[in-house]
Every structure is written in structure tokens, then in C-alpha cells.
mmCIF file of C-alpha atoms in Angstrom:
data_model
loop_
_atom_site.group_PDB
_atom_site.id
_atom_site.type_symbol
_atom_site.label_atom_id
_atom_site.label_comp_id
_atom_site.label_asym_id
_atom_site.label_seq_id
_atom_site.Cartn_x
_atom_site.Cartn_y
_atom_site.Cartn_z
ATOM 1 C CA MET X 1 7.558 -14.887 -5.566
ATOM 2 C CA TRP X 2 4.793 -12.081 -6.682
ATOM 3 C CA SER X 3 5.003 -10.826 -10.962
ATOM 4 C CA LYS X 4 4.381 -7.382 -12.241
ATOM 5 C CA LYS X 5 0.809 -7.985 -12.160
ATOM 6 C CA GLU X 6 0.273 -8.749 -8.791
ATOM 7 C CA GLN X 7 2.479 -5.160 -8.086
ATOM 8 C CA PHE X 8 0.906 -3.571 -10.094
ATOM 9 C CA LEU X 9 -2.639 -4.066 -8.717
ATOM 10 C CA LEU X 10 -1.458 -3.031 -5.009
ATOM 11 C CA TRP X 11 -0.441 -0.542 -6.344
ATOM 12 C CA ILE X 12 -3.604 0.585 -7.759
ATOM 13 C CA LEU X 13 -5.689 -0.469 -4.786
ATOM 14 C CA ALA X 14 -3.246 2.260 -2.569
ATOM 15 C CA TYR X 15 -4.310 5.234 -4.639
ATOM 16 C CA LEU X 16 -7.937 3.801 -5.121
ATOM 17 C CA PRO X 17 -9.206 6.325 -2.692
ATOM 18 C CA LEU X 18 -7.459 9.103 -4.415
ATOM 19 C CA MET X 19 -8.571 7.914 -7.993
ATOM 20 C CA GLY X 20 -12.185 8.083 -6.191
ATOM 21 C CA ILE X 21 -11.199 11.218 -4.747
ATOM 22 C CA PHE X 22 -11.002 12.918 -8.717
ATOM 23 C CA LEU X 23 -13.726 10.751 -9.688
ATOM 24 C CA LEU X 24 -16.432 12.249 -7.225
ATOM 25 C CA LYS X 25 -14.908 15.665 -7.723
ATOM 26 C CA PHE X 26 -15.562 15.329 -11.338
ATOM 27 C CA ALA X 27 -18.746 14.348 -11.099
ATOM 28 C CA LEU X 28 -19.937 17.041 -8.288
ATOM 29 C CA GLU X 29 -18.683 20.092 -10.397
ATOM 30 C CA ASN X 30 -20.435 18.739 -13.910
ATOM 31 C CA LYS X 31 -23.082 17.792 -11.719
ATOM 32 C CA LEU X 32 -23.341 14.205 -12.569
ATOM 33 C CA ILE X 33 -24.023 12.427 -8.951
ATOM 34 C CA PRO X 34 -27.213 10.952 -9.732
ATOM 35 C CA SER X 35 -31.052 12.779 -8.905
ATOM 36 C CA SER X 36 -32.033 9.790 -6.462
ATOM 37 C CA LEU X 37 -28.945 10.381 -4.469
ATOM 38 C CA GLN X 38 -29.604 13.903 -3.921
ATOM 39 C CA VAL X 39 -33.252 12.916 -2.676
ATOM 40 C CA ILE X 40 -31.622 11.057 0.004
ATOM 41 C CA TRP X 41 -28.911 13.648 1.332
ATOM 42 C CA GLY X 42 -32.120 16.576 1.249
ATOM 43 C CA LYS X 43 -33.882 14.756 3.677
ATOM 44 C CA ILE X 44 -31.620 14.780 6.127
ATOM 45 C CA PRO X 45 -31.335 18.018 8.121
ATOM 46 C CA HIS X 46 -29.002 20.484 8.383
ATOM 47 C CA THR X 47 -27.184 18.891 5.308
ATOM 48 C CA SER X 48 -25.330 21.360 3.616
ATOM 49 C CA GLU X 49 -23.524 20.693 0.386
ATOM 50 C CA LYS X 50 -20.015 20.862 1.993
ATOM 51 C CA VAL X 51 -21.675 17.811 4.323
ATOM 52 C CA THR X 52 -22.261 16.178 1.587
ATOM 53 C CA GLU X 53 -19.162 15.794 -0.749
ATOM 54 C CA LEU X 54 -17.489 15.122 3.247
ATOM 55 C CA ILE X 55 -19.553 11.904 3.106
ATOM 56 C CA TYR X 56 -19.089 11.153 -0.008
ATOM 57 C CA ALA X 57 -15.730 11.306 0.066
ATOM 58 C CA ILE X 58 -15.836 9.292 3.585
ATOM 59 C CA ILE X 59 -17.913 6.657 1.632
ATOM 60 C CA ILE X 60 -15.254 6.068 -0.850
ATOM 61 C CA VAL X 61 -12.278 6.415 1.130
ATOM 62 C CA VAL X 62 -13.841 3.809 3.048
ATOM 63 C CA LEU X 63 -14.670 1.063 0.752
ATOM 64 C CA GLY X 64 -11.978 2.096 -1.782
ATOM 65 C CA SER X 65 -9.437 1.138 1.594
ATOM 66 C CA LEU X 66 -11.306 -1.625 3.114
ATOM 67 C CA LEU X 67 -11.130 -3.542 -0.287
ATOM 68 C CA GLY X 68 -7.213 -2.815 -0.543
ATOM 69 C CA ILE X 69 -7.054 -4.115 2.821
ATOM 70 C CA LEU X 70 -8.575 -7.421 2.049
ATOM 71 C CA ILE X 71 -6.630 -8.215 -1.494
ATOM 72 C CA THR X 72 -3.791 -7.614 0.263
ATOM 73 C CA ARG X 73 -4.453 -9.817 3.154
ATOM 74 C CA GLY X 74 -5.567 -12.109 0.702
ATOM 75 C CA ALA X 75 -2.150 -11.816 -1.323
ATOM 76 C CA LEU X 76 0.158 -12.000 1.971
ATOM 77 C CA LYS X 77 -2.023 -14.720 2.557
ATOM 78 C CA LYS X 78 -0.727 -16.469 0.147
ATOM 79 C CA ALA X 79 3.039 -15.512 -0.105
ATOM 80 C CA LYS X 80 2.685 -16.709 3.559
ATOM 81 C CA ASN X 81 1.676 -20.559 2.475
ATOM 82 C CA SER X 82 3.762 -20.824 -0.190
ATOM 83 C CA THR X 83 6.232 -23.837 -0.460
ATOM 84 C CA SER X 84 8.164 -21.667 -3.680
ATOM 85 C CA SER X 85 11.305 -19.777 -3.002
ATOM 86 C CA ILE X 86 11.820 -20.402 0.423
ATOM 87 C CA SER X 87 15.184 -20.652 2.373
ATOM 88 C CA GLU X 88 15.888 -20.451 6.538
ATOM 89 C CA VAL X 89 18.098 -17.020 7.455
ATOM 90 C CA TYR X 90 19.501 -15.668 10.613
ATOM 91 C CA ILE X 91 17.985 -11.767 11.205
ATOM 92 C CA LYS X 92 21.463 -9.942 12.620
ATOM 93 C CA ARG X 93 20.039 -6.459 12.935
ATOM 94 C CA TYR X 94 16.501 -5.173 11.686
ATOM 95 C CA ALA X 95 14.971 -1.513 12.285
ATOM 96 C CA LYS X 96 11.789 0.091 10.856
ATOM 97 C CA PRO X 97 12.695 2.279 7.723
ATOM 98 C CA ARG X 98 13.007 6.104 8.517
ATOM 99 C CA ALA X 99 10.133 8.242 7.234
ATOM 100 C CA GLU X 100 11.659 9.456 3.974
ATOM 101 C CA HIS X 101 11.517 6.156 2.884
ATOM 102 C CA TYR X 102 7.679 6.683 2.659
ATOM 103 C CA SER X 103 7.906 10.510 1.619
ATOM 104 C CA PHE X 104 7.364 10.179 -2.306
ATOM 105 C CA PHE X 105 4.018 8.103 -1.848
ATOM 106 C CA LEU X 106 3.168 10.741 0.598
ATOM 107 C CA ILE X 107 3.852 13.519 -1.640
ATOM 108 C CA THR X 108 2.417 12.051 -4.860
ATOM 109 C CA MET X 109 -0.881 11.236 -2.394
ATOM 110 C CA LEU X 110 -1.279 14.970 -1.109
ATOM 111 C CA LEU X 111 0.057 17.105 -3.769
ATOM 112 C CA PRO X 112 -2.042 16.300 -6.411
ATOM 113 C CA LEU X 113 -4.676 15.692 -4.002
ATOM 114 C CA PHE X 114 -4.873 19.107 -3.055
ATOM 115 C CA SER X 115 -3.671 21.250 -6.244
ATOM 116 C CA LEU X 116 -5.036 18.955 -8.975
ATOM 117 C CA ASP X 117 -7.939 21.175 -10.721
ATOM 118 C CA VAL X 118 -10.515 17.740 -12.150
ATOM 119 C CA LYS X 119 -13.383 19.938 -13.904
ATOM 120 C CA SER X 120 -12.785 18.856 -17.448
ATOM 121 C CA VAL X 121 -12.619 15.653 -18.416
ATOM 122 C CA THR X 122 -8.898 16.526 -19.623
ATOM 123 C CA ASN X 123 -7.793 17.230 -16.597
ATOM 124 C CA LEU X 124 -9.433 13.992 -14.938
ATOM 125 C CA SER X 125 -7.750 12.192 -18.134
ATOM 126 C CA GLY X 126 -4.551 13.752 -17.011
ATOM 127 C CA GLY X 127 -4.668 13.596 -13.063
ATOM 128 C CA LEU X 128 -5.343 9.340 -13.699
ATOM 129 C CA LEU X 129 -2.423 9.272 -16.196
ATOM 130 C CA ILE X 130 -0.227 10.825 -13.843
ATOM 131 C CA LEU X 131 -1.233 8.408 -11.386
ATOM 132 C CA GLY X 132 -0.433 5.899 -13.474
ATOM 133 C CA ILE X 133 2.408 6.714 -14.136
ATOM 134 C CA ILE X 134 3.624 6.826 -10.918
ATOM 135 C CA ILE X 135 2.584 3.245 -10.555
ATOM 136 C CA LEU X 136 4.537 2.292 -13.092
ATOM 137 C CA ILE X 137 7.387 3.392 -11.815
ATOM 138 C CA TYR X 138 7.087 1.859 -8.229
ATOM 139 C CA VAL X 139 6.571 -1.465 -10.340
ATOM 140 C CA LYS X 140 9.563 -1.129 -12.374
ATOM 141 C CA THR X 141 11.696 -0.474 -9.528
ATOM 142 C CA ASP X 142 10.401 -2.877 -7.252
ATOM 143 C CA SER X 143 9.753 -0.175 -3.993
ATOM 144 C CA ILE X 144 6.223 -2.461 -2.895
ATOM 145 C CA SER X 145 7.906 -2.046 0.352
ATOM 146 C CA THR X 146 6.662 1.568 0.310
ATOM 147 C CA ASN X 147 2.889 1.036 -0.224
ATOM 148 C CA PRO X 148 1.002 1.600 2.942
ATOM 149 C CA LEU X 149 -1.349 -1.018 2.649
ATOM 150 C CA PHE X 150 1.323 -3.458 5.167
ATOM 151 C CA PHE X 151 0.780 -1.224 7.762
ATOM 152 C CA VAL X 152 -2.965 -1.195 7.438
ATOM 153 C CA THR X 153 -3.131 -4.898 7.124
ATOM 154 C CA GLY X 154 -1.111 -5.232 10.705
ATOM 155 C CA ARG X 155 1.986 -6.176 9.144
ATOM 156 C CA ASN X 156 5.516 -4.483 10.048
ATOM 157 C CA VAL X 157 7.787 -3.326 7.280
ATOM 158 C CA PHE X 158 11.791 -3.750 8.053
ATOM 159 C CA GLN X 159 15.252 -2.613 7.019
ATOM 160 C CA ALA X 160 17.380 -5.720 8.311
ATOM 161 C CA GLU X 161 20.234 -7.813 7.589
ATOM 162 C CA ILE X 162 20.357 -11.698 6.945
ATOM 163 C CA THR X 163 22.126 -14.357 6.937
ATOM 164 C CA ASN X 164 21.790 -17.522 5.748
ATOM 165 C CA THR X 165 21.708 -20.390 8.223
ATOM 166 C CA SER X 166 24.372 -22.769 6.413
ATOM 167 C CA GLY X 167 26.812 -20.553 8.606
ATOM 168 C CA SER X 168 28.108 -18.384 6.279
ATOM 169 C CA GLU X 169 28.938 -14.643 7.405
ATOM 170 C CA ASN X 170 27.889 -12.930 3.528
ATOM 171 C CA ARG X 171 24.809 -10.772 4.810
ATOM 172 C CA ARG X 172 22.380 -9.674 2.442
ATOM 173 C CA LYS X 173 20.529 -6.017 3.200
ATOM 174 C CA VAL X 174 17.149 -6.534 2.789
ATOM 175 C CA PHE X 175 13.854 -5.457 3.472
ATOM 176 C CA LEU X 176 10.819 -7.588 5.683
ATOM 177 C CA ILE X 177 7.216 -8.039 6.195
ATOM 178 C CA SER X 178 6.412 -9.820 8.942
ATOM 179 C CA GLU X 179 3.241 -9.840 11.700
ATOM 180 C CA ASP X 180 5.280 -9.711 14.446
ATOM 181 C CA GLU X 181 6.396 -6.164 15.695
ATOM 182 C CA PHE X 182 9.503 -7.815 17.058
ATOM 183 C CA LEU X 183 12.126 -10.029 15.697
ATOM 184 C CA ASP X 184 14.219 -12.468 17.974
ATOM 185 C CA LEU X 185 17.416 -12.014 16.634
ATOM 186 C CA ASN X 186 18.186 -15.771 18.104
ATOM 187 C CA ASP X 187 15.553 -17.397 15.957
ATOM 188 C CA LYS X 188 15.154 -19.057 12.701
ATOM 189 C CA PHE X 189 13.334 -17.633 10.400
ATOM 190 C CA ILE X 190 11.774 -18.746 6.899
ATOM 191 C CA LEU X 191 12.454 -16.200 4.384
ATOM 192 C CA GLN X 192 9.635 -15.956 1.414
ATOM 193 C CA HIS X 193 10.347 -14.063 -1.801
ATOM 194 C CA LEU X 194 8.445 -11.642 -3.004
ATOM 195 C CA VAL X 195 9.953 -9.535 -5.302
ATOM 196 C CA GLY X 196 13.362 -7.701 -5.404
ATOM 197 C CA ASP X 197 15.005 -7.378 -1.857
ATOM 198 C CA VAL X 198 11.642 -7.528 -0.409
ATOM 199 C CA TYR X 199 10.824 -10.696 1.893
ATOM 200 C CA TYR X 200 8.049 -12.318 3.474
ATOM 201 C CA ILE X 201 9.127 -13.265 6.701
ATOM 202 C CA VAL X 202 7.826 -16.190 9.791
ATOM 203 C CA SER X 203 9.698 -17.527 12.707
ATOM 204 C CA ARG X 204 10.617 -21.299 12.950
ATOM 205 C CA ARG X 205 9.049 -21.042 16.832
#
């Protein structure tokens, strides 16, 4: 089972590219980019100031995303191989979550990116503080199933109804994270509890 610290880390990683863009904007506006980097870009022909800023932004997003992918894969691999909090279940029905399941993350990612002015230290600190509060809300409500890092690591998130293999028809509504794009309802599955109503699932085949 994941602790609050692990959830907090995964949400930090999800917002890491946005935080990097904030810092980049602040550095560019206040001319804090090291002169050695300025010299490198100056040697590249046809490199305007806007193109240079775009290159910086792409590098930040790529590096932030790669870091998030590596750490998330490690966390999911650890959960998959764990022998604690496991159970066998049948899946009665499942479906991909609707788009609005991820709408809050998209809004909190795109709105600050295009509307927040981070020229001053005060504005930058305010922007990072807002992101920190948003992340704390995610952690407090165990909303890890909306984290986009699962998609970029090749996992699928499903809303599902499950029952125990003991024959009980008591159904539970949960979120499942799986390596498989399709789940066979005739199979038994091993369920590894992550947090709240979110589980990592592996077929017994």
C-alpha cells in the first residue's frame, strides 16, 4: 500500500514540467540564464529569442517527464511484486474513466501555464504555493487514479466492479491500474491495494 509520501512524490512528478516552465519564465524575465548558455545558443544560426525559449521549454518538459516515468515505473513495479495487501478477485464489469475524470488536472496544468505571471519572486512563490495546495488536495482525497503518469508509463486505468473469489456477490466499485488494455472477465485477478479505492491488478493466467 502506498503512503501519503509516495502519493505526494507522484503528484510532484506530474506537475514537475509545469514547475520547470515557471522557473524558466522567471529566469528569462529576470535575465538569470547563465552567459555560457547564451553563448552556445548564439552560435546556432537562425536562433531567435523565441526559438531559444522554446528549446529551453522542450528540454525541461522532456527531462521532467522522463524523471516522472522512471520513478513511476519503479513504484508500480514495487507494488506489483509486493506480497502485502493482496487478494484474488473476479471483475464483473469495467470501463475507461470518462474525460471529466481528468479535467481538474488539465485545468490546473493549463490555466496557470497561460495566465500566471511569474516575473517577480512573489508571483513565482504564489504560483508554486498554489500548485502545492492542489497537490495536497489530491493526496488528502486519495485521487491518485487521475495522475497522468500512469498513461505515459504504458498502464491503463479502469473503473470497475469486482467481487471476491470466495463466491460472495458483494460488489465493490474501484479503480484498477493494469498493464493490459483489455481484461478477460472469465479470469481471476490478483489485486494489490495501492491507496483508497485504487488497486494494481494482474491476471492469474
